[in-house]
Tab-separated table of C-alpha atoms in Angstrom:
chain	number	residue	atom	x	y	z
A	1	UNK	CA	-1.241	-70.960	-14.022
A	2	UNK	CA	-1.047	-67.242	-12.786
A	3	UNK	CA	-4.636	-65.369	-14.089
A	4	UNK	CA	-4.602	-62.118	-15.124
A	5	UNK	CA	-4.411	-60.616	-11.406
A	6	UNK	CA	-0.942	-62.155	-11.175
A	7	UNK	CA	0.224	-60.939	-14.514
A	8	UNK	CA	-0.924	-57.250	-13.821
A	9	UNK	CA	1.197	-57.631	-10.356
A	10	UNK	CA	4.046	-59.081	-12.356
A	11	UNK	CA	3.856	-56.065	-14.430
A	12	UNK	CA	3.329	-53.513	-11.485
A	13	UNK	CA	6.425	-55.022	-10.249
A	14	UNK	CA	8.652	-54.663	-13.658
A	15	UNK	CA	7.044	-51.479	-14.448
A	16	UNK	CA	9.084	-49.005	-12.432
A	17	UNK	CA	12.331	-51.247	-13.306
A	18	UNK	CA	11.553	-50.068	-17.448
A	19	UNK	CA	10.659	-46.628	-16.453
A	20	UNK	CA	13.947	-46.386	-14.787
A	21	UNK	CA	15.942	-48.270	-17.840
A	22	UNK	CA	13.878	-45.603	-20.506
A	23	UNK	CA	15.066	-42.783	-18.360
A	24	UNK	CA	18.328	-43.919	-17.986
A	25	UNK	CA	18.801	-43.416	-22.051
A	26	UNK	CA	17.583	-39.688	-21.796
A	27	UNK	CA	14.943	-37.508	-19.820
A	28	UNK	CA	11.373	-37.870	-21.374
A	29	UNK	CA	7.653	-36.306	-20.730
A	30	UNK	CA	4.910	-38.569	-19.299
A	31	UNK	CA	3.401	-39.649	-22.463
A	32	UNK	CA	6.484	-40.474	-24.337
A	33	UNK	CA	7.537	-43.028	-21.670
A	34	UNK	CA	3.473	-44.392	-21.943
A	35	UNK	CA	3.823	-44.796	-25.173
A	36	UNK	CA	8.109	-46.112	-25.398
A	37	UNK	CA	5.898	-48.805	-22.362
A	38	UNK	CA	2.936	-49.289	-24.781
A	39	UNK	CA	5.222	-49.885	-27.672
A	40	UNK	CA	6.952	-53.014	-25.809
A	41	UNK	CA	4.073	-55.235	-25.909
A	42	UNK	CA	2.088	-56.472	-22.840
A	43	UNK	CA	3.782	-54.233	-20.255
A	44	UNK	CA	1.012	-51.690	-20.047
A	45	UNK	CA	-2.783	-52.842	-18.799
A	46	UNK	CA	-3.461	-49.188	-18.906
A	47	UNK	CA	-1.876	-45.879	-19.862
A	48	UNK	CA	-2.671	-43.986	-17.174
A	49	UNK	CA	-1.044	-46.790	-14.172
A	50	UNK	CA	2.333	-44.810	-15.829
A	51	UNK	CA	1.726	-41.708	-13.307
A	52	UNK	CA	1.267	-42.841	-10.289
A	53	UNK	CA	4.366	-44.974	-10.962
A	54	UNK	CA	6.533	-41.630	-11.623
A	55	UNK	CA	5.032	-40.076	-8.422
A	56	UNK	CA	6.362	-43.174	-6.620
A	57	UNK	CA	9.555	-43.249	-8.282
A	58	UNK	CA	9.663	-39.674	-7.922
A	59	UNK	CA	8.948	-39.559	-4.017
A	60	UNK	CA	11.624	-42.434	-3.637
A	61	UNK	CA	14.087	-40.605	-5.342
A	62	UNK	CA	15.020	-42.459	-7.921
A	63	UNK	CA	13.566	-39.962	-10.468
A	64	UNK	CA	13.425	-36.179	-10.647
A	65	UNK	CA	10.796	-34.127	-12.249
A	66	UNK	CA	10.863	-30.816	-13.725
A	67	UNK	CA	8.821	-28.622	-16.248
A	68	UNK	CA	10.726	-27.645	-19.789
A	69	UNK	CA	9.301	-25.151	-22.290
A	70	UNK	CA	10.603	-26.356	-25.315
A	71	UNK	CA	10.064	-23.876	-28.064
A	72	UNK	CA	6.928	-23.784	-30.168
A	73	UNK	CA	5.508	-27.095	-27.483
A	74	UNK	CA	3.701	-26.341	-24.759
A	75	UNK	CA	5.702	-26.887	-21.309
A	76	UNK	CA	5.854	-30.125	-19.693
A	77	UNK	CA	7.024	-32.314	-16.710
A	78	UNK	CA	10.269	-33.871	-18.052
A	79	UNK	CA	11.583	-37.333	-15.779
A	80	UNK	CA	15.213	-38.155	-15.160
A	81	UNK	CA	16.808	-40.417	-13.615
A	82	UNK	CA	18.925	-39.658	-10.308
A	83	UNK	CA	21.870	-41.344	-9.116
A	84	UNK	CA	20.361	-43.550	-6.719
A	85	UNK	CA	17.828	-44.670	-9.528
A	86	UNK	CA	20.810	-45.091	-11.539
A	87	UNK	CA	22.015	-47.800	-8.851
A	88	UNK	CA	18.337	-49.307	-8.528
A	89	UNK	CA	18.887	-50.482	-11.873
A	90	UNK	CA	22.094	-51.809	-11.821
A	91	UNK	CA	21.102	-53.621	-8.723
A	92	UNK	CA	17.362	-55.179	-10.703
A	93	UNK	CA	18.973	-55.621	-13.997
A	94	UNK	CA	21.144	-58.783	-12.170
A	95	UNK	CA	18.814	-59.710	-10.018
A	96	UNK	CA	16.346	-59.900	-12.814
A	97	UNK	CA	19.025	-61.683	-15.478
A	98	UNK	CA	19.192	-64.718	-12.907
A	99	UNK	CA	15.371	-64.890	-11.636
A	100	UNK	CA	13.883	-64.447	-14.962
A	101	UNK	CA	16.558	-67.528	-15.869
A	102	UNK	CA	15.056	-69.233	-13.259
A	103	UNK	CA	11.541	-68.821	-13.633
A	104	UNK	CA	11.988	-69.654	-17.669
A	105	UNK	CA	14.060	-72.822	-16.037
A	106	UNK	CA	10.745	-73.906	-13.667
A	107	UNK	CA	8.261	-72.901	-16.736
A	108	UNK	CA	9.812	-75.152	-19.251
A	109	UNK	CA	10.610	-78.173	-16.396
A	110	UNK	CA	14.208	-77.516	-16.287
A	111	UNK	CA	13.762	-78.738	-12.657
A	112	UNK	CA	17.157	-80.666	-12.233
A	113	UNK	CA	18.771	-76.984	-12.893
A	114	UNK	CA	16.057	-75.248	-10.752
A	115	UNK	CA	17.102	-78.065	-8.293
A	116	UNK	CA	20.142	-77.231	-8.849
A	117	UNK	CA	19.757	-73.800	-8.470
A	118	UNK	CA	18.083	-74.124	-4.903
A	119	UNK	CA	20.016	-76.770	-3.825
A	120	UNK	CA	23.113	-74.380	-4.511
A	121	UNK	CA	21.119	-71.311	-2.174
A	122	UNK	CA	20.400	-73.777	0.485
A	123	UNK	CA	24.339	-74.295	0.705
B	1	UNK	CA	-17.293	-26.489	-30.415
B	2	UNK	CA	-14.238	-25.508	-28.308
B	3	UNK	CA	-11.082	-25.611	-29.584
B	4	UNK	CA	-9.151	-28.563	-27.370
B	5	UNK	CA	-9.705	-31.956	-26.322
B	6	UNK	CA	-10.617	-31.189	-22.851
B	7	UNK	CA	-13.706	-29.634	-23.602
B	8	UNK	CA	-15.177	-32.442	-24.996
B	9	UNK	CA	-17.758	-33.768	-23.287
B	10	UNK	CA	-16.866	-37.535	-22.836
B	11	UNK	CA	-13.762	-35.880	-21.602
B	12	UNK	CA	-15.468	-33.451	-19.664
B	13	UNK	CA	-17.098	-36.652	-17.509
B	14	UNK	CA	-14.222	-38.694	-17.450
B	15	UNK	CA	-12.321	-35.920	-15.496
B	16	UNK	CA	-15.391	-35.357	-13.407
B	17	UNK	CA	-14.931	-39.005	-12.714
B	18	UNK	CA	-11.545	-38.285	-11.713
B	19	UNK	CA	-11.946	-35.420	-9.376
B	20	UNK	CA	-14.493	-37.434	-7.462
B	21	UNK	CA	-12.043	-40.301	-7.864
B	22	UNK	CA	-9.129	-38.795	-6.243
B	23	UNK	CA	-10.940	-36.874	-3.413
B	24	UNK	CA	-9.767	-40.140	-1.486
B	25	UNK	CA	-5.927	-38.686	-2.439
B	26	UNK	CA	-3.700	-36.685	-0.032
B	27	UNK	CA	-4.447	-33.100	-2.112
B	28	UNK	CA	-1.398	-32.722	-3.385
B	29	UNK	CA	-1.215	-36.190	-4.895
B	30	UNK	CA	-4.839	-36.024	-6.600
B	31	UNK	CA	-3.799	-32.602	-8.063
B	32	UNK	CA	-0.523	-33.832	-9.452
B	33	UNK	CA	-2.041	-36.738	-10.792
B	34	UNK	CA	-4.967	-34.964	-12.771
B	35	UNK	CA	-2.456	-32.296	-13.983
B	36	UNK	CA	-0.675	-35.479	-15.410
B	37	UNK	CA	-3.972	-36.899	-16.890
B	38	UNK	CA	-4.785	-33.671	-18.532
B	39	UNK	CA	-1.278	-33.577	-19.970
B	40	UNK	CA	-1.646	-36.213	-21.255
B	41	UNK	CA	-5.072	-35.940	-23.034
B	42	UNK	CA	-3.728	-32.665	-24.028
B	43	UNK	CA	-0.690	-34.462	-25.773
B	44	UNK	CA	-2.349	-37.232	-26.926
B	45	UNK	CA	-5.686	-35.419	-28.464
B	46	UNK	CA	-5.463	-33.545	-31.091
B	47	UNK	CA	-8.158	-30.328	-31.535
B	48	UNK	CA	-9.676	-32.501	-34.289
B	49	UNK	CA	-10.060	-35.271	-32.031
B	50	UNK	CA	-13.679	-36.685	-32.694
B	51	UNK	CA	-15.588	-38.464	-29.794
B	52	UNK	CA	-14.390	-42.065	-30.832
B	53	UNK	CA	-10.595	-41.244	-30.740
B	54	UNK	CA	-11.223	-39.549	-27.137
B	55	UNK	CA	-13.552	-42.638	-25.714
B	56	UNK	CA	-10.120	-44.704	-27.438
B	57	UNK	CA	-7.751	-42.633	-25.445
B	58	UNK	CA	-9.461	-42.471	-22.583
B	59	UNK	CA	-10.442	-46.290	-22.036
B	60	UNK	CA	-6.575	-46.889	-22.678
B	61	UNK	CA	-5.449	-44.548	-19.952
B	62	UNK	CA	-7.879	-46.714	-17.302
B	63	UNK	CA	-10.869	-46.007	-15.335
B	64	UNK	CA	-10.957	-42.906	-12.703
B	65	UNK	CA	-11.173	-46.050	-9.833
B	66	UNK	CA	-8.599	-48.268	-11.226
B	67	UNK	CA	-6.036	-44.717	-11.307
B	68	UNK	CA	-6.926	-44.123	-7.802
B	69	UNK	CA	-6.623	-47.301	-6.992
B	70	UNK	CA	-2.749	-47.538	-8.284
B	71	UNK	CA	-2.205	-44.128	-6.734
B	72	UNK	CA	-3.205	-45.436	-3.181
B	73	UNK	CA	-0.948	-48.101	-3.695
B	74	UNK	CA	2.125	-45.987	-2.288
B	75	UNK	CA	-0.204	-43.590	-0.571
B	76	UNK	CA	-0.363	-43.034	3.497
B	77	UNK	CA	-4.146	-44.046	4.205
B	78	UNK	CA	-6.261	-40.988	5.139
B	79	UNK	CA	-7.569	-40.698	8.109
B	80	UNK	CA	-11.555	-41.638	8.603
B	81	UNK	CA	-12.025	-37.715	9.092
B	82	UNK	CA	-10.132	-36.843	6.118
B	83	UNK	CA	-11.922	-39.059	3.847
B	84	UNK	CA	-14.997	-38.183	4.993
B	85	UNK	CA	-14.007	-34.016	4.586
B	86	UNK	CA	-12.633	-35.478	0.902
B	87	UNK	CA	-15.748	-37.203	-0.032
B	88	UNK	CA	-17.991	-34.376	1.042
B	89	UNK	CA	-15.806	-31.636	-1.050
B	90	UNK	CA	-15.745	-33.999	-3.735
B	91	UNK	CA	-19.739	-33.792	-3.450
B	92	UNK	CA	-19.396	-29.862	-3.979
B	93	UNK	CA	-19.586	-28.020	-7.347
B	94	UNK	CA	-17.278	-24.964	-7.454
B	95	UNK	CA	-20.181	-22.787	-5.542
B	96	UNK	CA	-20.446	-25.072	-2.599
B	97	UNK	CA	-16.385	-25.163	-2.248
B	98	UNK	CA	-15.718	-21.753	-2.647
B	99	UNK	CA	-18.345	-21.152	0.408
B	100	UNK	CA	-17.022	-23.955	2.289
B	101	UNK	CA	-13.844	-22.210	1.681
B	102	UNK	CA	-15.427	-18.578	2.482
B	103	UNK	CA	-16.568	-20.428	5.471
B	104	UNK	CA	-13.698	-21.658	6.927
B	105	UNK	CA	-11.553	-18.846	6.238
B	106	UNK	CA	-14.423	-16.451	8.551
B	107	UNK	CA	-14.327	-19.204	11.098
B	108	UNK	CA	-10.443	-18.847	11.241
B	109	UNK	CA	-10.353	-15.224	11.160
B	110	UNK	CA	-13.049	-14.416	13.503
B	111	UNK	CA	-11.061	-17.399	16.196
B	112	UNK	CA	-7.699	-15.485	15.809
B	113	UNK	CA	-9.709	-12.178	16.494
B	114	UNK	CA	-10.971	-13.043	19.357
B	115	UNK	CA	-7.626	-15.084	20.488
B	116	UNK	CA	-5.696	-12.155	19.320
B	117	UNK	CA	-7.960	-9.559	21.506
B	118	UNK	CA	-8.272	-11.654	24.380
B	119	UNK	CA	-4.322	-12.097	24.809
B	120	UNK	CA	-4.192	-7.924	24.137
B	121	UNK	CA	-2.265	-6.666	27.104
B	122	UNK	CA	-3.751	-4.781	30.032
B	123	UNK	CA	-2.446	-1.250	29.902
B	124	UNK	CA	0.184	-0.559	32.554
B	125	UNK	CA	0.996	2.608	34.390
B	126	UNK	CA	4.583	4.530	34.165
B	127	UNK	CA	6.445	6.379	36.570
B	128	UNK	CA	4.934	10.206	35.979
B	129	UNK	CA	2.321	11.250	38.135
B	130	UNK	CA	1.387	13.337	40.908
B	131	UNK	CA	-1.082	14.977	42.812
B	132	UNK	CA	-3.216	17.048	40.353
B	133	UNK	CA	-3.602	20.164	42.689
B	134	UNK	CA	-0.196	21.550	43.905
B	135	UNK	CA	-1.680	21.964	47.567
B	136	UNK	CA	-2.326	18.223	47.380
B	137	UNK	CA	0.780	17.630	46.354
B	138	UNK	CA	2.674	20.155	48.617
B	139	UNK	CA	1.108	18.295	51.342
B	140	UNK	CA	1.330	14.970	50.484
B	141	UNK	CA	3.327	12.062	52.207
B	142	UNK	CA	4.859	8.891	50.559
B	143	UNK	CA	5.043	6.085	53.230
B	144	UNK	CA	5.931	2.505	52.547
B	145	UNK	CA	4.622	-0.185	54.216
B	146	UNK	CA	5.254	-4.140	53.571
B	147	UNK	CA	6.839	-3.711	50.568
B	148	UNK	CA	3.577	-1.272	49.353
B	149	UNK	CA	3.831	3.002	48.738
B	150	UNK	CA	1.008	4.678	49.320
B	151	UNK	CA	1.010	8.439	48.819
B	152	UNK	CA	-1.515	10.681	51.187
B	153	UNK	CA	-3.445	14.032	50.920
B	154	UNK	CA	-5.371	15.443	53.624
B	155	UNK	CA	-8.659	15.411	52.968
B	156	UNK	CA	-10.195	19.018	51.699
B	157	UNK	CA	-14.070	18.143	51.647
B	158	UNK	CA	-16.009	19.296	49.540
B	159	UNK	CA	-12.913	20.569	47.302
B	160	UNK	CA	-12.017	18.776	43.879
B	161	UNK	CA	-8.794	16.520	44.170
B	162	UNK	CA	-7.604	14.004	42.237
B	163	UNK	CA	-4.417	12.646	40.405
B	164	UNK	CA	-2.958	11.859	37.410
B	165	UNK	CA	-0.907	9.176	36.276
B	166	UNK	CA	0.868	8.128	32.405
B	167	UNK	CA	-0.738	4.939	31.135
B	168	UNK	CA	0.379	2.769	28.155
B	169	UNK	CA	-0.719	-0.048	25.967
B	170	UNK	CA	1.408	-1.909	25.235
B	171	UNK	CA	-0.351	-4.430	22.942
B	172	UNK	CA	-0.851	-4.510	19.075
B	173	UNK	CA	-4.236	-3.665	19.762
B	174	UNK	CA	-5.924	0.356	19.839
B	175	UNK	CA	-7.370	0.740	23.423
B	176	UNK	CA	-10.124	3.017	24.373
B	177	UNK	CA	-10.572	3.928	27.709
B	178	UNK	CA	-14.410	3.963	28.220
B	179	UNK	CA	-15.406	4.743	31.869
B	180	UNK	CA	-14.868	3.044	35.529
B	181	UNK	CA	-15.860	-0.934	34.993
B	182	UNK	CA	-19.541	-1.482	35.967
B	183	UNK	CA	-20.005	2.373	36.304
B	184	UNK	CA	-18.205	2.721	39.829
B	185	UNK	CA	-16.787	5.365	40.806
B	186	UNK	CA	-13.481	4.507	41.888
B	187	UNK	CA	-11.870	7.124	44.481
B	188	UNK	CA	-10.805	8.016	48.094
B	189	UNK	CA	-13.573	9.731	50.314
B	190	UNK	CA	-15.870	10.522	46.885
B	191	UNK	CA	-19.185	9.578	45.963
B	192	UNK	CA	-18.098	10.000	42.463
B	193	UNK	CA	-14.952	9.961	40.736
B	194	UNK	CA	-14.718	11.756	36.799
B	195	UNK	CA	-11.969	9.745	34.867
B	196	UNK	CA	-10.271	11.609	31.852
B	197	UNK	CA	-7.781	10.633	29.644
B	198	UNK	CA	-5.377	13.046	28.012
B	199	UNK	CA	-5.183	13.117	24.300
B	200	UNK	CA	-1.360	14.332	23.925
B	201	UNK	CA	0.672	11.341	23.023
B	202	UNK	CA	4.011	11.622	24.369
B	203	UNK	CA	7.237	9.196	24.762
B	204	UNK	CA	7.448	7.369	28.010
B	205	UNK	CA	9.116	9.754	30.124
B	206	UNK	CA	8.107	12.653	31.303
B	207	UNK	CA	5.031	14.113	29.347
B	208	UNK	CA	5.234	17.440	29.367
B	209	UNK	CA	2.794	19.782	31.151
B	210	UNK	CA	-0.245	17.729	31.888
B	211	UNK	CA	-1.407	21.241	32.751
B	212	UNK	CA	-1.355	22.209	29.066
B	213	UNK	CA	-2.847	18.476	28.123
B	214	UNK	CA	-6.338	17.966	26.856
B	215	UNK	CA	-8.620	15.429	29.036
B	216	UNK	CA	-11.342	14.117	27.571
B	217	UNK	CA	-13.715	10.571	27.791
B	218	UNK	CA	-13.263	7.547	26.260
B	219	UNK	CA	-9.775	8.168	25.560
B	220	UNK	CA	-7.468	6.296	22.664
B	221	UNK	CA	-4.651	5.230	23.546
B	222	UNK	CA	-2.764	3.697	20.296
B	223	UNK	CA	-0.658	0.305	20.674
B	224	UNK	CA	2.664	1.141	22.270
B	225	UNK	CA	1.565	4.422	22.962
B	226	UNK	CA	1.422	6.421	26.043
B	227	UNK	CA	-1.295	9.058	27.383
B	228	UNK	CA	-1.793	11.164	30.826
B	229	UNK	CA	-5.218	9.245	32.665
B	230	UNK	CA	-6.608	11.959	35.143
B	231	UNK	CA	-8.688	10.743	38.333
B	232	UNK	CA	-11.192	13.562	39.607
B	233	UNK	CA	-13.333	13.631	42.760
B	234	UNK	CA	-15.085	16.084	44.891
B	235	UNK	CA	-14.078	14.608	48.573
B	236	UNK	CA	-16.780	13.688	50.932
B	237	UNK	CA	-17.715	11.551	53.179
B	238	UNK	CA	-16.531	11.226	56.835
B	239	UNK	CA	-12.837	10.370	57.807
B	240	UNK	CA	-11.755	10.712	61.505
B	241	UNK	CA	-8.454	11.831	62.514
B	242	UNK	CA	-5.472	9.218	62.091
B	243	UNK	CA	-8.142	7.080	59.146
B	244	UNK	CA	-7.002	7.529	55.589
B	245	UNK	CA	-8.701	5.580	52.659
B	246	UNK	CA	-7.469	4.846	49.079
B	247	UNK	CA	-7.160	3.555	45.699
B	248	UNK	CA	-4.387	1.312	44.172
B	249	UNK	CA	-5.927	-0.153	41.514
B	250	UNK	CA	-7.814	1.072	38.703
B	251	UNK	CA	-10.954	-1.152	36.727
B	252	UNK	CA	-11.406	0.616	33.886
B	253	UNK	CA	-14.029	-0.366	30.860
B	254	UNK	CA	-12.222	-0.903	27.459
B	255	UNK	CA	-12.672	-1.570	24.009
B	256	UNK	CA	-10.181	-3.319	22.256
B	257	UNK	CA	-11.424	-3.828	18.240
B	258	UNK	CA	-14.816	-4.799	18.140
B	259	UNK	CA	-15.054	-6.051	22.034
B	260	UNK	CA	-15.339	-4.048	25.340
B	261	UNK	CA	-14.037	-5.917	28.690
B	262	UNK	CA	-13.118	-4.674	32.299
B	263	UNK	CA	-9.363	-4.492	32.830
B	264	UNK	CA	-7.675	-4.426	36.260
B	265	UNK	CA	-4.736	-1.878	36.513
B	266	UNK	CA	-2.400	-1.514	39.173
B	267	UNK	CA	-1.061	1.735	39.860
B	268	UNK	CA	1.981	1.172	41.504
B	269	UNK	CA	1.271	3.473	44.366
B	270	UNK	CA	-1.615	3.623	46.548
B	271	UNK	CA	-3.347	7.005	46.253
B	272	UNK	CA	-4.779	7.982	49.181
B	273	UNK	CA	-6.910	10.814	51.449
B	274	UNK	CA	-6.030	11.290	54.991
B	275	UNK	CA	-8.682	12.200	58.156
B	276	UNK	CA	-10.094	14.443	59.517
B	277	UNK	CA	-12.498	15.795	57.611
B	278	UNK	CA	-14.467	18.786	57.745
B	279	UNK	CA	-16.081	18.931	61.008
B	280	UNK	CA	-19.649	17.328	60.460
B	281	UNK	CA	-19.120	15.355	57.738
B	282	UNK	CA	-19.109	12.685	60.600
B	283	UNK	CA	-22.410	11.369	62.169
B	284	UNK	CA	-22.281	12.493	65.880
């Protein structure tokens, strides 16, 4: 059974994944993708893990930064997604359809699939 | 009470927190990331905000350490020097930062000063010159020898003679000609030798009447500017018939900015005094 140190690296490793899929919809400011995270339960251990995870994004390219002054708000740093985050995506949202049908597969004892499943990689 | 969130003082800590936090961040990471912090407090706090709703916010948004922490987590490590430089700046309140800063800033200026007057380039010597005194001149002989020219006056002891020559600098850097290097006297057949330079700046060319030119000691000479240097002597001294004795180098004392030095210039041409002279000048 995974403790809470492999559920918060689970998350770390979904994280950028969501930010990506929320950006993908339409450019937002730092705290409305915290709180679009915080509002899908159990994804966020902490608001402020959000920023160094758009600096990462950021410096790999997959997202873009700039500051908008939208009237009567004060300016802020606005994400988007680029083109190669755009493909990042596409590329984790299969790879995540069949592992997370695996891993539900091992957690509920499917094992004869998960078997199946190997067996069929191992070929 | 102030007017926004970030003046609160459970705020106020936590971002104290954080700047001591993310001294262990490449700069510009630790700056983005607090400008994102405080953008989001900003956003998320209201100017009503009471302490309880910021203490909320705050323990929702993680500790300073566990921020850093994530931040590292794509971050090149620092280098044992650089963490130590971080940690000690991080130690600093604005006062002890803005010297350290003050500080560095003098130790970098003052290095390129120095740097900057040391490579300053030795004045050189262009092509007028000439014997000051036209019987000098009318008499004098250019030889070449091994490559070498030396040009030689008879003696006239106990007479002034001398020469004068065009001199530039040709470095970013004003040059004042002080004296003769260690206070020698630097001439043919002299016991002392009076070096002037002229004050008329001129093109490199000819300079005009160095007749008409004002001498006078130390002398300026501008960067890439040129001037008229004057060498004068009363000759003395015993030279026998056939010897001749000369100059072709000048070390002259000079300030450049704030620092003086001895500079070795070549003069192209040896300038020279030829024997005899006057009968008993010579021990018999």
């Amino acid at each position: 059974m995974p403790g809470e140190g492999g559920m918060t690296e689970l998350r770390r490793g979904v994280l950028g994944p969501c930010v990506l899929a929320l950006l993908d919809l339409r450019p937002r400011f730092g705290l409305e993708i915290v709180r679009d995270l915080a509002a899908a339960d159990g994804l966020l251990t902490s608001d402020g893990t959000v920023y160094p995870l758009l600096n990462r994004l950021r410096d790999a390219g997959l997202v873009t930064s700039e500051w908008q002054d939208h009237k009567g708000e004060r300016a802020r740093r606005y994400y988007s997604i680029t083109e190669v985050g755009r493909q990042s995506l596409t590329s984790f949202r299969a790879e995540w359809a069949q592992f997370s049908d695996t891993v539900s597969g091992v957690l509920s004892h499917r094992t004869a699939r998960v078997g199946a499943v190997l067996d069929g990689r191992r070929r | 009470m102030s007017g926004t969130a970030l003046d609160r003082q459970v705020v106020r800590d936590y971002l104290r927190e954080l700047d001591a936090a993310f001294a262990t961040l490449p700069g510009q990471q630790g700056r983005e990331l607090k400008e994102q912090i405080r953008a989001h407090l900003e956003d998320t706090l209201g100017p009503d905000a009471d302490d309880q709703e910021a203490a909320a916010v705050l323990a929702r948004l993680g500790s300073p350490s566990d921020l850093a922490a994530e931040a590292k987590l794509g971050a090149a490590p620092a280098s044992a020097g650089t963490r130590w430089l971080r940690a000690l700046l991080a130690r600093l309140d604005w006062r002890g930062r803005a010297l350290a800063v003050a500080t560095v800033l003098a130790i970098v200026t003052l290095t390129w000063y120095f740097v900057s007057v040391s490579a300053a380039e030795v004045p050189t010597i262009g092509l007028s010159e000439g014997w000051w005194y036209s019987h000098d001149a009318r008499r004098a002989v250019m030889t070449s020898a091994d490559g070498a020219q030396q040009y030689t006056a008879p003696m006239r002891t106990g007479q002034r003679q001398g020469f004068f020559v065009d001199i530039n600098n040709p470095s970013d850097w004003t040059q004042t000609v002080l004296g003769f290097a260690g206070g020698d006297w630097q001439a043919p057949g002299a016991r002392y030798a009076q070096l002037e330079l002229g004050v008329r700046a001129y093109a490199h060319g000819w300079p005009g009447n160095p007749y008409t030119t004002r001498f006078s000691l130390p002398g300026v000479i501008p960067p890439h500017q040129w001037r008229l240097l004057r060498v004068m002597w009363i000759s003395g001294g015993c030279l026998p018939q056939g010897a001749a004795e000369g100059i072709d180098q000048l070390r002259l004392q000079v300030r450049v900015g704030w620092t003086s030095r001895a500079e070795v210039v070549p003069l192209g041409q040896g300038w020279y005094l030829s024997g005899p002279s006057s009968p008993g000048s010579c021990p018999q």
